[in-house]
Amino acid sequence: MGYVKGLKCKECKREFPKEPIHVCEFCFGPLEVDYDYEAIGKKVTRESIQAGPPSMWRYKEFMPLDEDNKVGHHVGFTPLVRAKNLGKALGLNNLYVKNDSVNHPTFSFKDRVVAVAVSKAIEFGFDTISCASTGNLANSVAAHSAEAGLKSCIFIPDGLEAGKILGTMIYGAQLIAVNGAYDDVNRLCSEIGAHHKWAFVNINIRPYYGDGSKSYGYEIAEQLGWKTPDNVIVPVAGSSLITKIWKAFHEFEMLGLLDGKVQSKIFAAQATGCSPVTTAIKNGTDVITPVKPNTIAKSIAIGNPADGYYGVKTTKESGGYGEDINDEEIVKAMKLLAETEGIFTETAGGVTVGVTKKLVEQGRIKPDETTVICITGNGLKTVEALSGQYADPVVIEPKLNSFEEIYSNSVTA
Ligand SMILES: *Cc1c(COP(=O)(O)O)cnc(C)c1O
Ligand SMILES: [Zn+2]
């Protein structure tokens, strides 16, 4: 297999060989993977995809690997849930939730990008995997490095949730908390990269890493019956996922795998306490003004997003928009999804649900349109966000009357 011709600068279109590099040395534009679409088109059909495994590797021809994937065989193909109850609450008659809170193995969409990045790092011959992470990436890099039998050294901002920290350490990773925000961590990692020949999944491996996210988009289209939805609401941190969903839809269109054309509007969702991308969209500019994050949605708290410019561009090109909600609204939206659909998402999922509500109220999303909300992470990893929301459960004696007392009390209360 292998349909990758090389890398290409997204701006000046200069070509580069397949190497662990991510920036154009001429114009400093980001590099992206250049595929041989003609060859992919000869090989891939709806039937060939459907005959593939129930994982992201059913789209392996669209992934930037030269060999079969080395790790993450069960990543992806998560449920696209028909969300009738949530739809009723929001006033949407054709609502779906793409649920990566149950992605294997670390319960976030990051398993998609990491399965690709670690497989690519192995192709390149690296023995240590690293990253700058807001939490979910740390979990996934640690897990997939363990699976590969490689060392991992992972950097996070200080003050992340306990579940994200323990959920990294359990895999035997070396975890380092940096006194600063994500953007400080990222800068430090670039410096460390000059001294250590490591695979930093979201820095020197970034062009390959990002394309793992395309699988999320392919799955939405396939699971809707080879159609793209009218609206997709995407949580935005570095702006990788949002651009790759858009790219995925267009690759499927280009290869004739879709019914009809892509007419999806892509909406960016951020927390008000870290909203450089949605602020730019609202201000009608593609210039991102970096911010200092202050929100409970830590997994998407990137103040200076690497692909922010392209995130804005995606929403604009598609006819979408961007919105943000505050921390209180995030918690409300997490509860709403849980109470209506039985899905416990993390703070980032609260952001997309709450932003969807806002977009419906603004009339930007119409009741009968097909809408997909991206749920990208699991609520059990961010329980701190809900602290003080619920009283401790009532404790009773193991006796029937003890129960009846409480039960009738609570009913009449
Ligand atoms: C990383 C992350 C995102 C967004 O990632 P991008 O950097 O924009 O690709 C969204 N949701 C969750 C839960 C994440 O961990
Ligand atoms: Zn260039």
XYZ file of C-alpha atoms and ligand atoms in Angstrom:
429
model
C 0.000 0.000 0.000
C 0.969 3.646 0.156
C -0.582 6.449 -1.846
C 1.534 9.272 -0.486
C 3.581 11.162 -3.049
C 5.252 13.406 -0.507
C 4.585 16.559 1.429
C 3.442 19.845 -0.037
C 3.387 23.386 1.316
C -0.204 24.460 1.878
C 0.712 28.004 0.794
C 3.404 28.048 -1.924
C 2.738 24.431 -3.056
C 6.436 23.524 -3.094
C 7.001 19.791 -2.753
C 8.996 18.081 -0.036
C 9.982 14.450 0.551
C 8.220 12.239 3.113
C 10.183 13.205 6.175
C 9.463 14.211 9.767
C 9.117 17.895 8.883
C 6.157 20.216 9.166
C 7.089 23.729 7.983
C 7.949 24.994 4.505
C 11.508 26.313 4.591
C 10.697 28.875 1.909
C 7.501 30.539 3.106
C 6.999 28.982 6.588
C 3.596 27.654 5.538
C 2.442 24.346 7.033
C 3.180 21.169 5.081
C 0.447 18.730 4.226
C 0.404 15.244 2.826
C 0.162 15.002 -0.960
C -1.834 11.932 -2.056
C -2.057 10.185 -5.395
C -5.833 10.552 -5.651
C -5.967 8.987 -9.077
C -4.499 5.768 -7.729
C -6.771 5.874 -4.659
C -9.775 6.403 -6.941
C -8.895 3.269 -8.936
C -8.706 1.183 -5.788
C -11.431 2.466 -3.506
C -15.206 2.042 -3.849
C -18.059 2.200 -1.358
C -18.055 -1.586 -1.418
C -14.331 -1.893 -0.740
C -14.665 0.456 2.223
C -17.671 -1.441 3.587
C -15.733 -4.701 3.298
C -12.990 -3.244 5.489
C -12.619 -3.544 9.273
C -14.969 -1.709 11.673
C -12.269 0.838 12.480
C -10.650 3.908 10.928
C -8.516 1.526 8.853
C -11.446 0.871 6.525
C -10.140 4.135 4.984
C -6.477 3.110 5.049
C -5.858 4.244 1.464
C -6.580 7.793 2.671
C -4.106 7.574 5.516
C -0.514 8.851 5.172
C 1.272 5.551 5.838
C 3.520 3.571 3.526
C 2.999 0.340 5.443
C 0.080 -1.168 7.350
C -0.601 0.626 10.623
C 1.537 -0.624 13.512
C -0.731 0.372 16.408
C -4.333 1.323 17.097
C -6.029 -1.459 15.114
C -9.377 -0.835 16.800
C -9.481 2.951 16.694
C -12.480 4.670 15.163
C -15.796 3.682 13.571
C -17.543 5.080 16.604
C -21.348 5.391 16.725
C -23.218 8.107 14.875
C -26.138 8.393 17.274
C -29.541 9.563 16.067
C -30.202 12.060 18.848
C -34.003 12.409 18.917
C -34.285 13.493 22.547
C -31.559 16.100 22.382
C -33.001 17.203 19.052
C -36.366 17.759 20.695
C -34.741 19.825 23.435
C -32.878 21.943 20.879
C -35.642 22.155 18.288
C -33.848 20.033 15.692
C -35.627 17.249 13.812
C -32.590 15.617 12.214
C -29.896 15.668 14.827
C -26.971 13.250 15.194
C -24.136 12.952 17.658
C -20.821 11.555 16.422
C -19.670 9.916 19.608
C -15.899 9.667 20.027
C -16.306 9.681 23.803
C -16.246 5.908 23.342
C -13.324 5.760 20.948
C -10.910 2.904 21.602
C -8.597 2.898 23.529
C -8.480 6.258 25.371
C -11.977 7.687 24.868
C -11.320 10.701 22.683
C -10.922 11.500 18.995
C -7.170 11.872 19.605
C -6.793 8.108 19.209
C -7.336 8.671 15.483
C -4.443 11.084 15.066
C -2.144 9.185 17.386
C -2.699 5.792 15.739
C -1.423 7.400 12.533
C 1.364 9.464 14.119
C 2.854 6.579 16.103
C 2.636 4.235 13.113
C 4.397 6.883 11.025
C 7.021 7.452 13.730
C 7.783 3.724 13.606
C 8.148 3.899 9.817
C 10.619 6.748 10.346
C 12.561 4.692 12.921
C 12.018 6.857 16.022
C 12.361 5.197 19.419
C 10.723 7.911 21.546
C 7.315 9.509 21.110
C 6.544 12.926 22.532
C 3.920 15.660 22.395
C 2.629 18.871 23.865
C -0.877 18.123 25.078
C -3.968 19.598 26.695
C -4.737 16.133 28.083
C -6.417 13.785 25.654
C -3.411 13.680 23.364
C -1.236 12.785 26.363
C -3.509 9.836 27.176
C -3.485 8.567 23.622
C 0.245 9.026 22.992
C 1.039 7.181 26.212
C -1.313 4.310 25.339
C -0.140 3.855 21.762
C 3.530 4.157 22.716
C 2.979 1.412 25.268
C 1.326 -0.710 22.596
C 4.286 -0.108 20.295
C 6.837 -0.826 23.015
C 8.331 2.652 22.574
C 9.314 5.210 25.184
C 7.139 8.279 25.573
C 7.897 11.637 27.118
C 4.833 13.829 27.381
C 4.410 17.505 28.236
C 1.252 19.109 29.623
C 0.376 22.437 31.210
C 0.268 22.304 34.998
C -3.207 22.000 36.543
C -4.895 19.452 34.232
C -7.677 17.195 35.498
C -6.698 14.144 37.582
C -8.193 11.746 35.024
C -6.012 13.132 32.264
C -2.898 12.873 34.437
C -3.502 9.377 35.793
C -4.807 8.389 32.366
C -1.333 9.122 31.015
C 0.814 7.711 33.818
C -0.941 4.357 33.884
C 0.714 3.460 30.562
C 4.221 3.972 31.965
C 4.842 7.257 30.188
C 7.160 9.929 31.500
C 4.813 12.859 32.140
C 6.066 16.382 32.694
C 3.831 19.265 33.807
C 5.055 22.665 32.755
C 4.369 25.774 34.756
C 2.476 27.669 32.061
C -0.319 27.364 29.520
C -0.440 24.984 26.549
C 1.229 27.523 24.304
C 4.249 27.662 26.633
C 4.386 23.876 26.604
C 4.284 23.804 22.833
C 7.083 26.343 22.538
C 9.220 24.381 24.983
C 8.652 21.195 22.984
C 9.908 22.873 19.813
C 13.120 23.740 21.665
C 13.467 20.247 23.102
C 12.966 18.885 19.607
C 16.127 20.620 18.479
C 18.100 18.642 21.084
C 16.347 15.269 21.057
C 15.592 13.227 17.976
C 12.073 12.354 19.046
C 8.791 12.048 17.203
C 6.652 14.923 18.502
C 3.306 13.780 17.168
C 1.812 17.272 16.855
C 4.994 19.080 15.840
C 7.441 17.347 13.483
C 4.936 14.547 12.693
C 2.018 17.019 12.444
C 1.262 16.698 8.702
C 0.713 12.926 9.124
C -0.959 13.228 12.543
C -3.598 15.659 11.285
C -4.780 13.326 8.546
C -5.833 10.765 11.149
C -8.685 13.191 11.894
C -10.002 12.767 8.356
C -11.406 9.400 9.419
C -13.902 11.212 11.674
C -15.260 12.978 8.599
C -15.338 9.857 6.401
C -17.297 8.044 9.089
C -19.902 10.798 9.359
C -20.444 10.639 5.589
C -20.539 6.848 5.383
C -22.792 6.505 8.424
C -25.252 9.026 6.967
C -25.531 6.765 3.914
C -22.762 8.369 1.819
C -24.080 11.869 2.339
C -22.663 14.843 4.134
C -24.832 16.682 6.659
C -26.106 20.248 6.316
C -24.305 21.324 9.493
C -21.382 20.073 11.545
C -20.497 21.647 14.882
C -16.845 21.059 15.740
C -14.910 21.804 18.932
C -11.802 23.767 18.088
C -8.425 23.816 19.812
C -5.504 23.943 17.359
C -8.037 23.808 14.463
C -6.792 20.526 13.054
C -10.006 18.491 13.364
C -12.241 21.160 11.835
C -10.094 21.503 8.715
C -9.741 17.738 8.299
C -13.482 17.025 8.469
C -13.884 19.512 5.619
C -10.999 17.917 3.722
C -12.466 14.447 4.234
C -15.866 15.450 2.830
C -14.215 16.904 -0.264
C -11.983 13.911 -0.870
C -15.060 11.663 -0.819
C -16.827 14.040 -3.196
C -13.839 14.190 -5.544
C -13.659 10.391 -5.745
C -17.389 10.050 -6.413
C -18.144 8.299 -3.126
C -20.927 10.699 -2.116
C -24.520 11.108 -3.152
C -24.638 14.684 -4.333
C -22.243 17.447 -3.466
C -20.805 18.699 -0.220
C -23.064 21.462 1.009
C -22.157 21.269 4.661
C -21.758 24.331 6.797
C -18.947 23.862 9.280
C -19.312 25.647 12.628
C -16.457 26.234 15.071
C -17.228 25.887 18.778
C -15.020 27.262 21.555
C -15.227 28.211 25.203
C -15.548 31.940 25.777
C -12.513 31.708 28.081
C -10.383 30.609 25.120
C -11.965 31.681 21.850
C -9.304 33.074 19.510
C -10.838 31.301 16.490
C -14.518 32.075 17.035
C -13.636 35.647 17.963
C -11.822 36.068 14.645
C -14.822 34.578 12.816
C -17.237 36.932 14.561
C -14.984 39.883 13.806
C -14.857 38.895 10.140
C -11.082 38.562 10.079
C -8.716 35.644 9.478
C -6.067 37.127 11.733
C -5.958 35.240 15.015
C -5.225 37.281 18.124
C -3.669 34.911 20.693
C -5.317 34.761 24.117
C -4.446 33.472 27.570
C -6.866 30.585 28.258
C -9.175 30.649 31.247
C -11.879 27.981 31.006
C -12.899 24.600 32.385
C -12.719 23.290 28.812
C -9.021 22.574 29.221
C -8.802 20.041 26.392
C -9.528 22.780 23.858
C -7.712 25.611 25.655
C -5.143 26.592 23.056
C -4.598 30.340 23.029
C -2.472 30.468 19.883
C -3.826 27.760 17.573
C -1.379 26.305 15.034
C -3.988 26.034 12.273
C -6.297 28.792 13.491
C -6.139 30.662 10.211
C -7.298 27.550 8.349
C -10.020 26.943 10.913
C -11.461 30.373 10.198
C -11.099 29.749 6.474
C -12.994 26.454 6.688
C -15.999 28.013 8.407
C -16.022 30.858 5.921
C -15.662 28.702 2.787
C -18.426 26.393 3.953
C -20.841 29.169 4.872
C -20.653 28.263 8.563
C -19.854 30.421 11.554
C -18.280 30.319 15.009
C -19.712 30.702 18.484
C -18.540 30.323 22.040
C -20.208 29.718 25.406
C -19.112 30.342 28.981
C -18.200 27.757 31.608
C -21.632 27.739 33.209
C -23.254 27.045 29.848
C -20.712 24.264 29.234
C -21.756 22.450 32.410
C -25.442 22.877 31.551
C -24.844 21.425 28.103
C -22.906 18.436 29.491
C -25.905 17.696 31.712
C -28.355 18.183 28.860
C -26.570 15.638 26.631
C -26.331 13.166 29.497
C -29.980 13.562 30.521
C -31.384 13.403 26.992
C -29.146 10.881 25.251
C -27.348 9.021 28.041
C -23.968 10.210 26.803
C -21.480 11.593 29.317
C -19.086 13.861 27.488
C -16.255 15.990 28.745
C -16.183 19.767 28.771
C -15.324 20.004 25.045
C -18.525 18.091 24.249
C -20.426 20.513 26.442
C -19.002 23.256 24.277
C -20.330 21.779 21.033
C -23.766 20.985 22.460
C -24.110 24.444 24.028
C -22.878 26.204 20.910
C -25.370 24.224 18.809
C -28.164 25.511 21.048
C -26.945 29.047 20.526
C -26.707 28.626 16.735
C -30.281 27.284 16.610
C -31.498 30.253 18.647
C -29.713 32.577 16.236
C -31.455 30.910 13.306
C -28.160 29.840 11.734
C -29.185 26.191 12.004
C -32.698 25.324 10.822
C -34.985 22.726 12.412
C -35.229 20.329 9.469
C -31.590 20.414 8.394
C -29.367 17.427 9.099
C -27.022 18.408 11.879
C -24.093 16.528 13.391
C -22.646 17.518 16.753
C -19.073 16.347 17.298
C -18.594 14.746 20.698
C -14.867 14.245 20.972
C -14.107 13.226 24.549
C -15.358 11.399 27.647
C -16.889 12.980 30.741
C -15.240 10.629 33.226
C -11.950 12.393 32.460
C -13.186 15.844 33.517
C -15.260 15.205 36.632
C -13.732 18.308 38.253
C -15.921 20.423 35.967
C -18.975 19.048 37.767
C -17.766 19.469 41.314
C -20.450 21.022 43.503
C -23.169 20.175 40.987
C -24.547 17.166 42.838
C -25.012 16.337 46.494
C -23.527 13.085 47.778
C -25.925 10.145 47.416
C -28.183 9.470 50.360
C -26.873 6.702 52.634
C -29.405 4.335 54.166
C -29.420 1.260 56.433
C -29.760 -2.030 54.539
C -33.389 -2.291 55.617
C -36.591 -1.982 53.636
C -38.167 0.654 55.858
C -34.988 2.708 55.727
C -35.352 2.742 51.965
C -39.094 3.414 51.989
C -38.567 6.380 54.248
C -36.055 7.953 51.948
C -37.944 7.014 48.803
C -41.279 8.493 49.852
C -39.455 11.498 51.249
C -37.679 12.139 48.013
C -40.866 11.682 46.012
C -42.885 14.088 48.118
C -40.001 16.534 48.523
C -7.815 18.107 20.948
C -9.279 18.128 21.123
C -10.135 18.825 20.253
C -9.724 19.737 19.120
O -8.578 19.494 18.520
P -7.903 20.339 17.328
O -6.568 20.714 17.914
O -8.720 21.532 17.032
O -7.799 19.374 16.242
C -11.494 18.683 20.446
N -12.002 17.958 21.449
C -11.221 17.287 22.308
C -11.872 16.511 23.399
C -9.838 17.330 22.179
O -9.076 16.654 23.042
Zn 5.798 27.309 1.216
